[in-house]
Structure formats: structure tokens, C-alpha cells
Amino acid sequence: MIKKILALALLVLTTSSCSIYHVSSINTTDDYYPPKEAEEVPYLENVEQEFNVIGIVTVNAERRQLISDVLKKMKREAAILGGDAITDIKTDASGVWKRLPAQKLIGNAYVRANYTGSVIVLK
């Protein structure tokens, strides 16, 4: 019996530390841009030259995830779309948390968040 309890406790501990990411993107242009390596796609907070937005990348993750981990997922998806950079990252609650009636009371109590960024190509 003790072995079963220890095995269950070990299983709970190992699976509770897993993070689930859901990455999706929308291509907003008909133009073709060849895919790149994820390392070639930087995050630019302020873009100082002209650009075109070619897509939107959304990562749904647990709210406690580090932004650096979320950015890796975004960069990979932006590279697949052929983007030169990611900019304009925003975050908000997702799913059921947005529809709860007591939003002022629960505030930042949501568990999952959507991180959305624009994929751009520099001119």
C-alpha cells in the first residue's frame, strides 16, 4: 500500500510541473515569405523603420510562465511564417476567466493567459 501511495505521489509531482502551450498563428497576407530559423527572429519593442504586418501569433500558456519561454514559442511560429521580427506583444486572460461575473473581485486570479504578438517584415 505504501508503494502505491509513493508511486501516486511521484506521478502527481512529475506531471504537475508540466506546462502546456497552445501556439497558433494567422497569416494576414497573400505574399510568400520563406521560413527562417527561430534565432533569426528578434523581438522589437519599438520598430524604427517601415514594416508590414504579415501575421499574428498567439501563445496560450499558464500565466506563471516566463515571458522568455513564451517568446521562444512565438519566435518559432514567426520564423515559420517568414517574419523578420515580432512586435506589439499583449497579454490577457483567456476562456472562462473573461466571462466570470466578478471581474473586479478576481482581478488577476486567472490561470491561463493569451500572449499575442504581430509578425512583421521590414521594408
JSON list of C-alpha atoms in Angstrom, two decimals:
[
{"chain": "A", "resi": 1, "resn": "MET", "atom": "CA", "xyz": [0.00, 0.00, 0.00]},
{"chain": "A", "resi": 2, "resn": "ILE", "atom": "CA", "xyz": [2.84, 2.39, 0.85]},
{"chain": "A", "resi": 3, "resn": "LYS", "atom": "CA", "xyz": [4.46, 1.72, -2.54]},
{"chain": "A", "resi": 4, "resn": "LYS", "atom": "CA", "xyz": [1.23, 2.65, -4.30]},
{"chain": "A", "resi": 5, "resn": "ILE", "atom": "CA", "xyz": [0.92, 5.90, -2.37]},
{"chain": "A", "resi": 6, "resn": "LEU", "atom": "CA", "xyz": [4.54, 6.81, -3.06]},
{"chain": "A", "resi": 7, "resn": "ALA", "atom": "CA", "xyz": [4.11, 5.96, -6.74]},
{"chain": "A", "resi": 8, "resn": "LEU", "atom": "CA", "xyz": [0.98, 8.12, -6.90]},
{"chain": "A", "resi": 9, "resn": "ALA", "atom": "CA", "xyz": [2.74, 10.99, -5.13]},
{"chain": "A", "resi": 10, "resn": "LEU", "atom": "CA", "xyz": [5.68, 10.73, -7.53]},
{"chain": "A", "resi": 11, "resn": "LEU", "atom": "CA", "xyz": [3.34, 10.70, -10.52]},
{"chain": "A", "resi": 12, "resn": "VAL", "atom": "CA", "xyz": [1.50, 13.78, -9.25]},
{"chain": "A", "resi": 13, "resn": "LEU", "atom": "CA", "xyz": [4.74, 15.66, -8.64]},
{"chain": "A", "resi": 14, "resn": "THR", "atom": "CA", "xyz": [6.20, 14.88, -12.06]},
{"chain": "A", "resi": 15, "resn": "THR", "atom": "CA", "xyz": [3.06, 15.67, -14.05]},
{"chain": "A", "resi": 16, "resn": "SER", "atom": "CA", "xyz": [2.13, 18.81, -12.13]},
{"chain": "A", "resi": 17, "resn": "SER", "atom": "CA", "xyz": [5.30, 20.54, -13.24]},
{"chain": "A", "resi": 18, "resn": "CYS", "atom": "CA", "xyz": [4.47, 20.14, -16.92]},
{"chain": "A", "resi": 19, "resn": "SER", "atom": "CA", "xyz": [3.47, 23.21, -18.89]},
{"chain": "A", "resi": 20, "resn": "ILE", "atom": "CA", "xyz": [1.06, 23.08, -21.75]},
{"chain": "A", "resi": 21, "resn": "TYR", "atom": "CA", "xyz": [1.43, 25.62, -24.52]},
{"chain": "A", "resi": 22, "resn": "HIS", "atom": "CA", "xyz": [-1.01, 26.11, -27.36]},
{"chain": "A", "resi": 23, "resn": "VAL", "atom": "CA", "xyz": [0.57, 28.04, -30.24]},
{"chain": "A", "resi": 24, "resn": "SER", "atom": "CA", "xyz": [-1.46, 29.32, -33.16]},
{"chain": "A", "resi": 25, "resn": "SER", "atom": "CA", "xyz": [-0.91, 31.85, -35.92]},
{"chain": "A", "resi": 26, "resn": "ILE", "atom": "CA", "xyz": [-2.88, 33.70, -38.54]},
{"chain": "A", "resi": 27, "resn": "ASN", "atom": "CA", "xyz": [-1.28, 34.66, -41.83]},
{"chain": "A", "resi": 28, "resn": "THR", "atom": "CA", "xyz": [-2.68, 38.07, -42.80]},
{"chain": "A", "resi": 29, "resn": "THR", "atom": "CA", "xyz": [-1.08, 38.40, -46.24]},
{"chain": "A", "resi": 30, "resn": "ASP", "atom": "CA", "xyz": [-1.19, 36.58, -49.55]},
{"chain": "A", "resi": 31, "resn": "ASP", "atom": "CA", "xyz": [2.51, 37.21, -50.16]},
{"chain": "A", "resi": 32, "resn": "TYR", "atom": "CA", "xyz": [5.01, 34.39, -49.64]},
{"chain": "A", "resi": 33, "resn": "TYR", "atom": "CA", "xyz": [7.91, 34.81, -47.26]},
{"chain": "A", "resi": 34, "resn": "PRO", "atom": "CA", "xyz": [10.35, 31.88, -46.95]},
{"chain": "A", "resi": 35, "resn": "PRO", "atom": "CA", "xyz": [10.69, 30.32, -43.48]},
{"chain": "A", "resi": 36, "resn": "LYS", "atom": "CA", "xyz": [13.67, 31.26, -41.33]},
{"chain": "A", "resi": 37, "resn": "GLU", "atom": "CA", "xyz": [15.45, 29.93, -38.30]},
{"chain": "A", "resi": 38, "resn": "ALA", "atom": "CA", "xyz": [13.87, 30.95, -34.98]},
{"chain": "A", "resi": 39, "resn": "GLU", "atom": "CA", "xyz": [17.18, 32.52, -33.87]},
{"chain": "A", "resi": 40, "resn": "GLU", "atom": "CA", "xyz": [16.91, 35.00, -36.77]},
{"chain": "A", "resi": 41, "resn": "VAL", "atom": "CA", "xyz": [13.63, 36.47, -35.48]},
{"chain": "A", "resi": 42, "resn": "PRO", "atom": "CA", "xyz": [14.15, 39.08, -32.72]},
{"chain": "A", "resi": 43, "resn": "TYR", "atom": "CA", "xyz": [11.56, 40.77, -30.53]},
{"chain": "A", "resi": 44, "resn": "LEU", "atom": "CA", "xyz": [11.49, 44.50, -31.27]},
{"chain": "A", "resi": 45, "resn": "GLU", "atom": "CA", "xyz": [9.70, 46.68, -28.74]},
{"chain": "A", "resi": 46, "resn": "ASN", "atom": "CA", "xyz": [10.00, 49.78, -30.91]},
{"chain": "A", "resi": 47, "resn": "VAL", "atom": "CA", "xyz": [10.31, 49.44, -34.69]},
{"chain": "A", "resi": 48, "resn": "GLU", "atom": "CA", "xyz": [12.10, 52.41, -36.21]},
{"chain": "A", "resi": 49, "resn": "GLN", "atom": "CA", "xyz": [11.76, 51.54, -39.89]},
{"chain": "A", "resi": 50, "resn": "GLU", "atom": "CA", "xyz": [8.83, 50.79, -42.15]},
{"chain": "A", "resi": 51, "resn": "PHE", "atom": "CA", "xyz": [7.29, 47.33, -41.93]},
{"chain": "A", "resi": 52, "resn": "ASN", "atom": "CA", "xyz": [4.35, 45.22, -43.00]},
{"chain": "A", "resi": 53, "resn": "VAL", "atom": "CA", "xyz": [2.41, 43.01, -40.60]},
{"chain": "A", "resi": 54, "resn": "ILE", "atom": "CA", "xyz": [2.21, 39.54, -42.16]},
{"chain": "A", "resi": 55, "resn": "GLY", "atom": "CA", "xyz": [0.66, 37.62, -39.30]},
{"chain": "A", "resi": 56, "resn": "ILE", "atom": "CA", "xyz": [-0.49, 37.32, -35.72]},
{"chain": "A", "resi": 57, "resn": "VAL", "atom": "CA", "xyz": [0.96, 34.73, -33.33]},
{"chain": "A", "resi": 58, "resn": "THR", "atom": "CA", "xyz": [-0.92, 33.67, -30.20]},
{"chain": "A", "resi": 59, "resn": "VAL", "atom": "CA", "xyz": [0.51, 31.54, -27.41]},
{"chain": "A", "resi": 60, "resn": "ASN", "atom": "CA", "xyz": [-1.87, 30.27, -24.74]},
{"chain": "A", "resi": 61, "resn": "ALA", "atom": "CA", "xyz": [0.06, 29.28, -21.63]},
{"chain": "A", "resi": 62, "resn": "GLU", "atom": "CA", "xyz": [-0.14, 29.23, -17.88]},
{"chain": "A", "resi": 63, "resn": "ARG", "atom": "CA", "xyz": [0.06, 32.74, -16.51]},
{"chain": "A", "resi": 64, "resn": "ARG", "atom": "CA", "xyz": [3.12, 31.91, -14.40]},
{"chain": "A", "resi": 65, "resn": "GLN", "atom": "CA", "xyz": [5.27, 31.11, -17.45]},
{"chain": "A", "resi": 66, "resn": "LEU", "atom": "CA", "xyz": [8.31, 33.27, -18.05]},
{"chain": "A", "resi": 67, "resn": "ILE", "atom": "CA", "xyz": [7.98, 35.68, -20.95]},
{"chain": "A", "resi": 68, "resn": "SER", "atom": "CA", "xyz": [11.29, 34.35, -22.30]},
{"chain": "A", "resi": 69, "resn": "ASP", "atom": "CA", "xyz": [9.73, 30.87, -22.67]},
{"chain": "A", "resi": 70, "resn": "VAL", "atom": "CA", "xyz": [6.66, 32.32, -24.36]},
{"chain": "A", "resi": 71, "resn": "LEU", "atom": "CA", "xyz": [8.88, 34.38, -26.66]},
{"chain": "A", "resi": 72, "resn": "LYS", "atom": "CA", "xyz": [10.72, 31.24, -27.82]},
{"chain": "A", "resi": 73, "resn": "LYS", "atom": "CA", "xyz": [7.41, 29.74, -28.91]},
{"chain": "A", "resi": 74, "resn": "MET", "atom": "CA", "xyz": [6.40, 32.97, -30.65]},
{"chain": "A", "resi": 75, "resn": "LYS", "atom": "CA", "xyz": [9.73, 33.26, -32.46]},
{"chain": "A", "resi": 76, "resn": "ARG", "atom": "CA", "xyz": [9.47, 29.71, -33.75]},
{"chain": "A", "resi": 77, "resn": "GLU", "atom": "CA", "xyz": [6.00, 30.34, -35.17]},
{"chain": "A", "resi": 78, "resn": "ALA", "atom": "CA", "xyz": [7.05, 33.73, -36.62]},
{"chain": "A", "resi": 79, "resn": "ALA", "atom": "CA", "xyz": [10.02, 32.06, -38.30]},
{"chain": "A", "resi": 80, "resn": "ILE", "atom": "CA", "xyz": [7.69, 29.54, -39.93]},
{"chain": "A", "resi": 81, "resn": "LEU", "atom": "CA", "xyz": [5.63, 32.44, -41.31]},
{"chain": "A", "resi": 82, "resn": "GLY", "atom": "CA", "xyz": [8.83, 34.05, -42.65]},
{"chain": "A", "resi": 83, "resn": "GLY", "atom": "CA", "xyz": [8.74, 37.11, -40.40]},
{"chain": "A", "resi": 84, "resn": "ASP", "atom": "CA", "xyz": [11.72, 39.35, -39.71]},
{"chain": "A", "resi": 85, "resn": "ALA", "atom": "CA", "xyz": [10.65, 40.22, -36.14]},
{"chain": "A", "resi": 86, "resn": "ILE", "atom": "CA", "xyz": [7.92, 40.10, -33.51]},
{"chain": "A", "resi": 87, "resn": "THR", "atom": "CA", "xyz": [6.48, 43.26, -32.01]},
{"chain": "A", "resi": 88, "resn": "ASP", "atom": "CA", "xyz": [3.47, 44.57, -30.11]},
{"chain": "A", "resi": 89, "resn": "ILE", "atom": "CA", "xyz": [3.10, 41.71, -27.61]},
{"chain": "A", "resi": 90, "resn": "LYS", "atom": "CA", "xyz": [-0.03, 41.88, -25.47]},
{"chain": "A", "resi": 91, "resn": "THR", "atom": "CA", "xyz": [-1.43, 39.55, -22.85]},
{"chain": "A", "resi": 92, "resn": "ASP", "atom": "CA", "xyz": [-4.89, 38.92, -21.46]},
{"chain": "A", "resi": 93, "resn": "ALA", "atom": "CA", "xyz": [-6.96, 36.30, -19.69]},
{"chain": "A", "resi": 94, "resn": "SER", "atom": "CA", "xyz": [-8.41, 33.50, -21.76]},
{"chain": "A", "resi": 95, "resn": "GLY", "atom": "CA", "xyz": [-11.50, 31.35, -21.87]},
{"chain": "A", "resi": 96, "resn": "VAL", "atom": "CA", "xyz": [-13.81, 31.13, -18.88]},
{"chain": "A", "resi": 97, "resn": "TRP", "atom": "CA", "xyz": [-11.85, 33.70, -16.87]},
{"chain": "A", "resi": 98, "resn": "LYS", "atom": "CA", "xyz": [-13.01, 36.52, -19.16]},
{"chain": "A", "resi": 99, "resn": "ARG", "atom": "CA", "xyz": [-16.67, 35.64, -18.66]},
{"chain": "A", "resi": 100, "resn": "LEU", "atom": "CA", "xyz": [-16.77, 35.39, -14.87]},
{"chain": "A", "resi": 101, "resn": "PRO", "atom": "CA", "xyz": [-19.18, 37.97, -13.43]},
{"chain": "A", "resi": 102, "resn": "ALA", "atom": "CA", "xyz": [-16.96, 39.25, -10.60]},
{"chain": "A", "resi": 103, "resn": "GLN", "atom": "CA", "xyz": [-14.04, 40.56, -12.68]},
{"chain": "A", "resi": 104, "resn": "LYS", "atom": "CA", "xyz": [-13.25, 43.37, -10.21]},
{"chain": "A", "resi": 105, "resn": "LEU", "atom": "CA", "xyz": [-13.11, 40.89, -7.36]},
{"chain": "A", "resi": 106, "resn": "ILE", "atom": "CA", "xyz": [-10.97, 38.20, -9.02]},
{"chain": "A", "resi": 107, "resn": "GLY", "atom": "CA", "xyz": [-8.72, 40.63, -10.90]},
{"chain": "A", "resi": 108, "resn": "ASN", "atom": "CA", "xyz": [-5.56, 38.73, -11.86]},
{"chain": "A", "resi": 109, "resn": "ALA", "atom": "CA", "xyz": [-6.71, 35.38, -10.50]},
{"chain": "A", "resi": 110, "resn": "TYR", "atom": "CA", "xyz": [-6.86, 33.75, -13.92]},
{"chain": "A", "resi": 111, "resn": "VAL", "atom": "CA", "xyz": [-4.74, 30.68, -14.50]},
{"chain": "A", "resi": 112, "resn": "ARG", "atom": "CA", "xyz": [-4.09, 30.82, -18.26]},
{"chain": "A", "resi": 113, "resn": "ALA", "atom": "CA", "xyz": [-3.23, 33.77, -20.46]},
{"chain": "A", "resi": 114, "resn": "ASN", "atom": "CA", "xyz": [-3.06, 34.55, -24.17]},
{"chain": "A", "resi": 115, "resn": "TYR", "atom": "CA", "xyz": [0.12, 36.24, -25.37]},
{"chain": "A", "resi": 116, "resn": "THR", "atom": "CA", "xyz": [-0.42, 37.82, -28.79]},
{"chain": "A", "resi": 117, "resn": "GLY", "atom": "CA", "xyz": [2.21, 39.43, -31.00]},
{"chain": "A", "resi": 118, "resn": "SER", "atom": "CA", "xyz": [2.46, 40.83, -34.50]},
{"chain": "A", "resi": 119, "resn": "VAL", "atom": "CA", "xyz": [4.79, 39.19, -37.01]},
{"chain": "A", "resi": 120, "resn": "ILE", "atom": "CA", "xyz": [6.40, 41.80, -39.24]},
{"chain": "A", "resi": 121, "resn": "VAL", "atom": "CA", "xyz": [8.58, 42.01, -42.32]},
{"chain": "A", "resi": 122, "resn": "LEU", "atom": "CA", "xyz": [10.85, 45.02, -42.56]},
{"chain": "A", "resi": 123, "resn": "LYS", "atom": "CA", "xyz": [10.84, 47.03, -45.80]}
]
